[in-house]
Structures are given as C-alpha cells and as structure tokens.
PDB file of C-alpha atoms in Angstrom:
ATOM      1  CA  ASP A   1      -0.924 -10.565  -2.620  1.00 68.00           C
ATOM      2  CA  THR A   2      -3.211 -11.282  -5.542  1.00 76.00           C
ATOM      3  CA  PRO A   3      -3.572 -11.885  -8.468  1.00 79.00           C
ATOM      4  CA  TYR A   4      -0.588 -14.197  -8.905  1.00 80.00           C
ATOM      5  CA  ASP A   5      -1.838 -16.214 -11.886  1.00 81.00           C
ATOM      6  CA  ASP A   6      -4.597 -16.308 -14.499  1.00 84.00           C
ATOM      7  CA  LYS A   7      -6.995 -18.154 -12.183  1.00 86.00           C
ATOM      8  CA  GLU A   8      -6.722 -15.435  -9.563  1.00 89.00           C
ATOM      9  CA  ARG A   9      -7.031 -12.705 -12.220  1.00 87.00           C
ATOM     10  CA  GLN A  10     -10.096 -14.239 -13.805  1.00 87.00           C
ATOM     11  CA  LYS A  11     -11.892 -15.724 -10.812  1.00 91.00           C
ATOM     12  CA  SER A  12     -10.810 -15.156  -7.210  1.00 91.00           C
ATOM     13  CA  LEU A  13      -9.887 -11.459  -7.372  1.00 91.00           C
ATOM     14  CA  PRO A  14     -13.055 -10.439  -9.287  1.00 93.00           C
ATOM     15  CA  GLU A  15     -15.117 -12.373  -6.743  1.00 93.00           C
ATOM     16  CA  HIS A  16     -13.370 -10.669  -3.822  1.00 91.00           C
ATOM     17  CA  ILE A  17     -13.815  -7.229  -5.364  1.00 93.00           C
ATOM     18  CA  ALA A  18     -17.515  -7.811  -6.064  1.00 92.00           C
ATOM     19  CA  GLU A  19     -18.129  -9.163  -2.568  1.00 92.00           C
ATOM     20  CA  VAL A  20     -16.298  -6.473  -0.619  1.00 89.00           C
ATOM     21  CA  SER A  21     -17.159  -3.436  -2.729  1.00 88.00           C
ATOM     22  CA  GLY A  22     -20.784  -4.521  -2.887  1.00 85.00           C
ATOM     23  CA  ASP A  23     -20.976  -4.363   0.912  1.00 79.00           C
ATOM     24  CA  LEU A  24     -22.792  -1.137   1.758  1.00 73.00           C
ATOM     25  CA  SER A  25     -20.474  -0.645   4.757  1.00 81.00           C
ATOM     26  CA  ALA A  26     -17.357  -0.347   2.571  1.00 88.00           C
ATOM     27  CA  ASP A  27     -16.399   3.224   1.646  1.00 92.00           C
ATOM     28  CA  PHE A  28     -13.167   2.291  -0.138  1.00 94.00           C
ATOM     29  CA  LEU A  29     -10.686  -0.538  -0.699  1.00 94.00           C
ATOM     30  CA  VAL A  30      -6.914  -0.689  -0.404  1.00 95.00           C
ATOM     31  CA  HIS A  31      -4.747  -3.178  -2.284  1.00 94.00           C
ATOM     32  CA  VAL A  32      -1.405  -3.407  -0.477  1.00 92.00           C
ATOM     33  CA  GLY A  33       0.514  -4.771  -3.450  1.00 90.00           C
ATOM     34  CA  GLY A  34       1.358  -7.983  -5.206  1.00 89.00           C
ATOM     35  CA  VAL A  35      -0.551  -7.534  -8.469  1.00 91.00           C
ATOM     36  CA  GLN A  36       1.584 -10.055 -10.359  1.00 91.00           C
ATOM     37  CA  ASN A  37       4.054 -12.881  -9.826  1.00 89.00           C
ATOM     38  CA  PRO A  38       7.491 -12.126 -11.306  1.00 89.00           C
ATOM     39  CA  GLU A  39       8.281 -15.835 -11.603  1.00 89.00           C
ATOM     40  CA  VAL A  40       5.108 -16.492 -13.634  1.00 88.00           C
ATOM     41  CA  ASP A  41       4.209 -13.182 -15.270  1.00 91.00           C
ATOM     42  CA  ARG A  42       7.811 -11.957 -15.514  1.00 92.00           C
ATOM     43  CA  CYS A  43       6.595  -8.400 -14.856  1.00 93.00           C
ATOM     44  CA  GLU A  44       5.049  -8.230 -18.323  1.00 94.00           C
ATOM     45  CA  GLU A  45       2.731  -5.315 -18.984  1.00 95.00           C
ATOM     46  CA  TYR A  46      -0.336  -7.521 -19.504  1.00 94.00           C
ATOM     47  CA  ALA A  47      -0.266  -8.643 -15.849  1.00 94.00           C
ATOM     48  CA  TYR A  48      -0.447  -5.065 -14.535  1.00 95.00           C
ATOM     49  CA  ARG A  49      -3.071  -4.127 -17.121  1.00 95.00           C
ATOM     50  CA  GLU A  50      -5.348  -7.059 -16.349  1.00 94.00           C
ATOM     51  CA  ALA A  51      -5.098  -6.589 -12.580  1.00 94.00           C
ATOM     52  CA  SER A  52      -5.892  -2.907 -13.047  1.00 95.00           C
ATOM     53  CA  GLY A  53      -8.990  -3.798 -15.058  1.00 94.00           C
ATOM     54  CA  VAL A  54     -10.275  -6.088 -12.317  1.00 94.00           C
ATOM     55  CA  LEU A  55      -9.726  -3.528  -9.543  1.00 95.00           C
ATOM     56  CA  ALA A  56     -11.443  -0.848 -11.641  1.00 94.00           C
ATOM     57  CA  GLU A  57     -14.655  -2.909 -11.453  1.00 93.00           C
ATOM     58  CA  SER A  58     -14.995  -2.026  -7.776  1.00 94.00           C
ATOM     59  CA  GLU A  59     -18.123  -0.151  -6.742  1.00 91.00           C
ATOM     60  CA  VAL A  60     -16.048   1.993  -4.380  1.00 93.00           C
ATOM     61  CA  PRO A  61     -12.706   3.794  -4.842  1.00 94.00           C
ATOM     62  CA  VAL A  62      -9.591   1.631  -4.709  1.00 95.00           C
ATOM     63  CA  PHE A  63      -6.179   2.769  -3.481  1.00 96.00           C
ATOM     64  CA  VAL A  64      -3.208   0.693  -4.637  1.00 95.00           C
ATOM     65  CA  LEU A  65       0.296   0.400  -3.195  1.00 94.00           C
ATOM     66  CA  PRO A  66       3.231  -1.297  -4.942  1.00 92.00           C
ATOM     67  CA  GLY A  67       4.207  -4.651  -3.452  1.00 86.00           C
ATOM     68  CA  GLU A  68       7.706  -6.043  -3.048  1.00 79.00           C
ATOM     69  CA  TYR A  69       7.418  -8.132  -6.201  1.00 84.00           C
ATOM     70  CA  ASP A  70       5.648  -5.559  -8.360  1.00 91.00           C
ATOM     71  CA  ILE A  71       8.851  -3.574  -8.833  1.00 88.00           C
ATOM     72  CA  GLU A  72      11.833  -4.806  -6.840  1.00 81.00           C
ATOM     73  CA  GLY A  73      11.216  -8.448  -7.653  1.00 84.00           C
ATOM     74  CA  CYS A  74      11.376  -7.800 -11.396  1.00 90.00           C
ATOM     75  CA  GLU A  75      14.479  -8.685 -13.370  1.00 91.00           C
ATOM     76  CA  ASN A  76      14.170  -5.185 -14.824  1.00 93.00           C
ATOM     77  CA  ALA A  77      13.024  -3.089 -11.863  1.00 90.00           C
ATOM     78  CA  THR A  78      12.829   0.057 -14.002  1.00 92.00           C
ATOM     79  CA  GLN A  79      10.346  -1.599 -16.336  1.00 93.00           C
ATOM     80  CA  GLY A  80       8.371  -2.913 -13.382  1.00 93.00           C
ATOM     81  CA  HIS A  81       8.163   0.592 -11.945  1.00 92.00           C
ATOM     82  CA  GLU A  82       7.031   2.019 -15.272  1.00 95.00           C
ATOM     83  CA  ASN A  83       4.315  -0.631 -15.598  1.00 96.00           C
ATOM     84  CA  TRP A  84       3.129  -0.001 -12.053  1.00 95.00           C
ATOM     85  CA  ARG A  85       2.980   3.772 -12.575  1.00 94.00           C
ATOM     86  CA  GLU A  86       1.133   3.378 -15.873  1.00 95.00           C
ATOM     87  CA  TYR A  87      -1.656   1.272 -14.393  1.00 96.00           C
ATOM     88  CA  PHE A  88      -1.811   2.030 -10.663  1.00 95.00           C
ATOM     89  CA  ASN A  89      -0.354   5.416  -9.767  1.00 93.00           C
ATOM     90  CA  LYS A  90      -3.103   7.544  -8.152  1.00 92.00           C
ATOM     91  CA  PHE A  91      -5.474   4.757  -9.108  1.00 94.00           C
ATOM     92  CA  ASP A  92      -8.339   6.231  -7.093  1.00 93.00           C
ATOM     93  CA  GLU A  93      -8.218   9.435  -9.175  1.00 89.00           C
ATOM     94  CA  ASN A  94      -7.817   7.885 -12.591  1.00 78.00           C
ATOM     95  CA  GLN A  95     -10.814   5.568 -12.701  1.00 78.00           C
ATOM     96  CA  HIS A  96     -14.580   5.998 -12.978  1.00 84.00           C
ATOM     97  CA  TRP A  97     -15.134   7.026  -9.360  1.00 85.00           C
ATOM     98  CA  GLY A  98     -14.506  10.685 -10.196  1.00 72.00           C
ATOM     99  CA  ASP A  99     -14.438  13.036  -7.226  1.00 81.00           C
ATOM    100  CA  HIS A 100     -14.755  10.471  -4.455  1.00 86.00           C
ATOM    101  CA  GLY A 101     -14.791  13.116  -1.737  1.00 87.00           C
ATOM    102  CA  PHE A 102     -11.832  11.884   0.317  1.00 92.00           C
ATOM    103  CA  ARG A 103      -9.430  14.701   1.116  1.00 92.00           C
ATOM    104  CA  ILE A 104      -6.258  12.922   0.103  1.00 94.00           C
ATOM    105  CA  THR A 105      -2.813  14.155   1.061  1.00 94.00           C
ATOM    106  CA  ARG A 106      -0.308  13.084  -1.591  1.00 91.00           C
ATOM    107  CA  TRP A 107       3.336  12.925  -0.619  1.00 91.00           C
ATOM    108  CA  GLY A 108       5.030  14.773  -3.470  1.00 88.00           C
ATOM    109  CA  GLU A 109       7.922  12.774  -4.862  1.00 86.00           C
ATOM    110  CA  LEU A 110       6.797   9.829  -2.728  1.00 89.00           C
ATOM    111  CA  GLU A 111       3.952   9.601  -5.204  1.00 89.00           C
ATOM    112  CA  GLU A 112       2.727   6.114  -4.274  1.00 92.00           C
ATOM    113  CA  ASN A 113       1.966   7.246  -0.718  1.00 95.00           C
ATOM    114  CA  PHE A 114      -1.216   8.828   0.588  1.00 96.00           C
ATOM    115  CA  SER A 115      -3.009   9.716   3.791  1.00 97.00           C
ATOM    116  CA  PHE A 116      -6.464  10.940   4.712  1.00 97.00           C
ATOM    117  CA  LEU A 117      -8.812  11.326   7.665  1.00 97.00           C
ATOM    118  CA  HIS A 118     -12.189   9.610   7.430  1.00 95.00           C
ATOM    119  CA  ARG A 119     -14.757   9.126  10.181  1.00 94.00           C
ATOM    120  CA  GLY A 120     -12.225   9.690  12.929  1.00 96.00           C
ATOM    121  CA  VAL A 121      -9.689   7.263  11.470  1.00 97.00           C
ATOM    122  CA  LEU A 122      -6.368   8.498  10.098  1.00 97.00           C
ATOM    123  CA  TYR A 123      -5.300   6.293   7.187  1.00 98.00           C
ATOM    124  CA  PHE A 124      -1.775   5.982   5.808  1.00 97.00           C
ATOM    125  CA  GLY A 125      -0.790   4.161   2.626  1.00 96.00           C
ATOM    126  CA  VAL A 126       2.993   3.852   2.563  1.00 94.00           C
ATOM    127  CA  SER A 127       5.414   2.262   0.135  1.00 91.00           C
ATOM    128  CA  ILE A 128       8.306   1.534   2.479  1.00 85.00           C
ATOM    129  CA  GLY A 129      10.851   1.473  -0.305  1.00 72.00           C
ATOM    130  CA  ARG A 130      13.327  -0.948  -1.747  1.00 65.00           C
ATOM    131  CA  ASN A 131      16.328  -2.327   0.104  1.00 60.00           C
ATOM    132  CA  GLY A 132      18.935   0.336   0.608  1.00 58.00           C
ATOM    133  CA  GLU A 133      16.632   3.301  -0.011  1.00 73.00           C
ATOM    134  CA  VAL A 134      17.629   4.948   3.241  1.00 78.00           C
ATOM    135  CA  ALA A 135      16.657   8.479   2.174  1.00 82.00           C
ATOM    136  CA  ARG A 136      13.178   7.354   1.125  1.00 84.00           C
ATOM    137  CA  ARG A 137      12.587   5.506   4.366  1.00 85.00           C
ATOM    138  CA  ARG A 138      13.768   8.487   6.388  1.00 87.00           C
ATOM    139  CA  GLU A 139      11.406  10.795   4.478  1.00 90.00           C
ATOM    140  CA  ASN A 140       8.539   8.348   4.965  1.00 92.00           C
ATOM    141  CA  LEU A 141       9.083   8.473   8.709  1.00 92.00           C
ATOM    142  CA  GLU A 142       9.311  12.262   8.749  1.00 93.00           C
ATOM    143  CA  ARG A 143       6.055  12.560   6.796  1.00 94.00           C
ATOM    144  CA  ILE A 144       4.266  10.153   9.111  1.00 95.00           C
ATOM    145  CA  ARG A 145       5.448  12.110  12.150  1.00 94.00           C
ATOM    146  CA  ASP A 146       4.340  15.441  10.652  1.00 95.00           C
ATOM    147  CA  ILE A 147       0.903  14.186   9.574  1.00 95.00           C
ATOM    148  CA  LEU A 148       0.253  12.633  12.982  1.00 95.00           C
ATOM    149  CA  ALA A 149       0.973  16.007  14.598  1.00 94.00           C
ATOM    150  CA  LEU A 150      -1.437  17.863  12.300  1.00 92.00           C
ATOM    151  CA  ASN A 151      -4.511  15.669  12.729  1.00 92.00           C
ATOM    152  CA  LEU A 152      -6.998  14.877  15.477  1.00 93.00           C
ATOM    153  CA  PHE A 153      -8.092  11.258  15.225  1.00 96.00           C
ATOM    154  CA  ASP A 154      -9.342   8.319  17.264  1.00 96.00           C
ATOM    155  CA  VAL A 155      -7.686   5.420  15.453  1.00 96.00           C
ATOM    156  CA  MET A 156      -4.725   5.119  13.064  1.00 96.00           C
ATOM    157  CA  VAL A 157      -4.580   2.567  10.256  1.00 96.00           C
ATOM    158  CA  LEU A 158      -1.370   1.898   8.331  1.00 95.00           C
ATOM    159  CA  PHE A 159      -1.418   0.124   4.971  1.00 94.00           C
ATOM    160  CA  ALA A 160       2.135  -0.884   4.055  1.00 88.00           C
ATOM    161  CA  GLY A 161       3.022  -3.857   1.911  1.00 75.00           C
ATOM    162  CA  ALA A 162       5.662  -5.371   4.197  1.00 73.00           C
ATOM    163  CA  GLU A 163       5.856  -6.503   7.773  1.00 72.00           C
ATOM    164  CA  GLN A 164       8.839  -5.860  10.020  1.00 70.00           C
ATOM    165  CA  ARG A 165      11.706  -8.210   9.212  1.00 69.00           C
ATOM    166  CA  GLY A 166      15.457  -8.087   8.657  1.00 64.00           C
ATOM    167  CA  HIS A 167      15.722  -6.165   5.396  1.00 70.00           C
ATOM    168  CA  ASN A 168      13.414  -3.335   6.517  1.00 76.00           C
ATOM    169  CA  ASP A 169      14.379  -3.039  10.182  1.00 77.00           C
ATOM    170  CA  ASP A 170      15.645   0.490   9.488  1.00 78.00           C
ATOM    171  CA  PHE A 171      12.050   1.577   8.815  1.00 85.00           C
ATOM    172  CA  PHE A 172      10.380  -0.066  11.807  1.00 86.00           C
ATOM    173  CA  ARG A 173      13.115   0.150  14.420  1.00 84.00           C
ATOM    174  CA  ASP A 174      15.464   2.912  15.541  1.00 84.00           C
ATOM    175  CA  SER A 175      18.668   3.071  13.542  1.00 74.00           C
ATOM    176  CA  LYS A 176      21.652   5.325  12.936  1.00 71.00           C
ATOM    177  CA  GLU A 177      20.210   6.320   9.551  1.00 59.00           C
ATOM    178  CA  SER A 178      16.598   7.110  10.508  1.00 52.00           C
ATOM    179  CA  THR A 179      17.107   7.731  14.244  1.00 71.00           C
ATOM    180  CA  GLU A 180      13.491   7.131  15.307  1.00 84.00           C
ATOM    181  CA  GLY A 181      11.897   4.159  13.607  1.00 88.00           C
ATOM    182  CA  LEU A 182       8.164   3.692  13.118  1.00 90.00           C
ATOM    183  CA  TYR A 183       7.717   1.851  16.419  1.00 90.00           C
ATOM    184  CA  SER A 184       9.193   4.752  18.376  1.00 92.00           C
ATOM    185  CA  ILE A 185       7.030   7.286  16.554  1.00 93.00           C
ATOM    186  CA  LEU A 186       3.844   5.282  17.100  1.00 92.00           C
ATOM    187  CA  SER A 187       4.629   4.680  20.770  1.00 91.00           C
ATOM    188  CA  GLN A 188       3.903   8.379  21.292  1.00 91.00           C
ATOM    189  CA  VAL A 189       0.473   8.288  19.649  1.00 92.00           C
ATOM    190  CA  HIS A 190      -1.448   6.646  22.518  1.00 91.00           C
ATOM    191  CA  LYS A 191      -4.278   5.637  20.202  1.00 92.00           C
ATOM    192  CA  PRO A 192      -5.322   2.275  18.753  1.00 92.00           C
ATOM    193  CA  ILE A 193      -3.185   1.434  15.695  1.00 93.00           C
ATOM    194  CA  VAL A 194      -3.704  -1.254  13.059  1.00 92.00           C
ATOM    195  CA  HIS A 195      -1.136  -2.255  10.422  1.00 90.00           C
ATOM    196  CA  PHE A 196      -2.349  -4.145   7.347  1.00 89.00           C
ATOM    197  CA  HIS A 197       0.337  -5.662   5.142  1.00 84.00           C
ATOM    198  CA  GLY A 198       0.804  -8.340   2.513  1.00 75.00           C
ATOM    199  CA  GLY A 199       3.834  -9.986   4.055  1.00 68.00           C
ATOM    200  CA  ARG A 200       2.127 -13.356   4.408  1.00 63.00           C
ATOM    201  CA  PHE A 201      -0.115 -15.457   2.216  1.00 56.00           C
ATOM    202  CA  GLU A 202      -2.801 -16.064   4.814  1.00 59.00           C
ATOM    203  CA  TYR A 203      -4.887 -13.944   7.187  1.00 60.00           C
ATOM    204  CA  VAL A 204      -3.179 -13.616  10.562  1.00 63.00           C
ATOM    205  CA  GLU A 205      -3.930 -11.320  13.490  1.00 65.00           C
ATOM    206  CA  GLN A 206      -0.906 -10.442  15.563  1.00 59.00           C
ATOM    207  CA  THR A 207      -0.780  -8.220  18.629  1.00 66.00           C
ATOM    208  CA  GLY A 208       1.876  -5.527  18.406  1.00 58.00           C
ATOM    209  CA  GLU A 209       4.781  -4.993  20.722  1.00 56.00           C
TER     210      GLU A 209
END
C-alpha cells in the first residue's frame, strides 16, 4: 500500500521502483493496490496520475491491481473507479515497455484481472471485488479453477489485494453463494502456492492453513 502521501510519491516509491526494477533478476513487478489514501488525497485524479507516473519509470513491466481504498474507499466510488481505469487499467500494455513478451490472459469483463505462465510459475492477479459483489467473486473463482486445469506449472503465485478476513470470507472459504471457496480449490492443486497481498502495512510471512 503505497504511495499514501506526497513523501511516499516523491521519495520512497521512486526509490523502491528503481531498486527493484534495476535488479537484473526481476522480470516484472506487481503493485497489489493502494495507490492513494482516500482520507488524504480524497481520491482526486492527481493522486492516481502521479502514482502512475512513478510506476511507469520502472525498467521492467508493471502490473497493477486496484486496492480496497483505490475505489471502494472513495466517497464517490464511481469516480474512483474511473480514475483507476484511466491511469492503471492494463498498465503493462499502455506504457513504454511495448510488447513485453508475457502471454497474458485477460479476464474479459473482469478487466483488472490477469494470469500468465512464466518460467514454470503460474501467476494470478485478482481483484477480489467489493463487499457484496457475489457474482464477481463467484466468477473469479470459476476462472481460477479453469485456468489451473489448463496449465502445467510447478508453483502458483496469487497477487490479490486483500487477505482473508470477515468481509471477504465468501471468496476464500466455502459458502452457499460460491460453493467452493479459494481454499478448497487450491487444496486440490498439490503444488507450492504463495499469496501476496496488501492487507497489512508491514512485511509478514505467514504459513497457510
């Protein structure tokens, strides 16, 4: 979750981008959301624009997912969504990296989502959806299940802005609405799985269930 203020926009995020993208071992970056602070920036267009400009300085392609506060946390969620789409939708395609060579699967109407296979690792970028978006969460789960079945891979990596907690239990755990939750689907994979999310403001490693 960064940048959340002018200091992070002008100093810490540019430094992180330069450091990580300048590492010859990095093929791409993923920002899991939180490009502005609705309490400080009030979801104004400038915050999205400036964060976009910083991420575009990366030496390698950057994929961007919407965070909880980039859209849902805005007083006007429609305006927040429009700002996010203007500056971050299909970010990896719309910047200077050109044809980056990754064979990206886009998810149709779930336009923020993506998946691709790279060096034996199957990557998913998933916007879980706002509270109450049962249909979206169900379709997310169906897409994940289908893509897992179509690919041979050694490791799976999930980028999704939120961790499992009360308001998104219907995505992670079995429910009447989605039947099989993410945990049930992944329990059948029998491969190493890593989930990166922006649900906390510090780096924490946690072993899964």
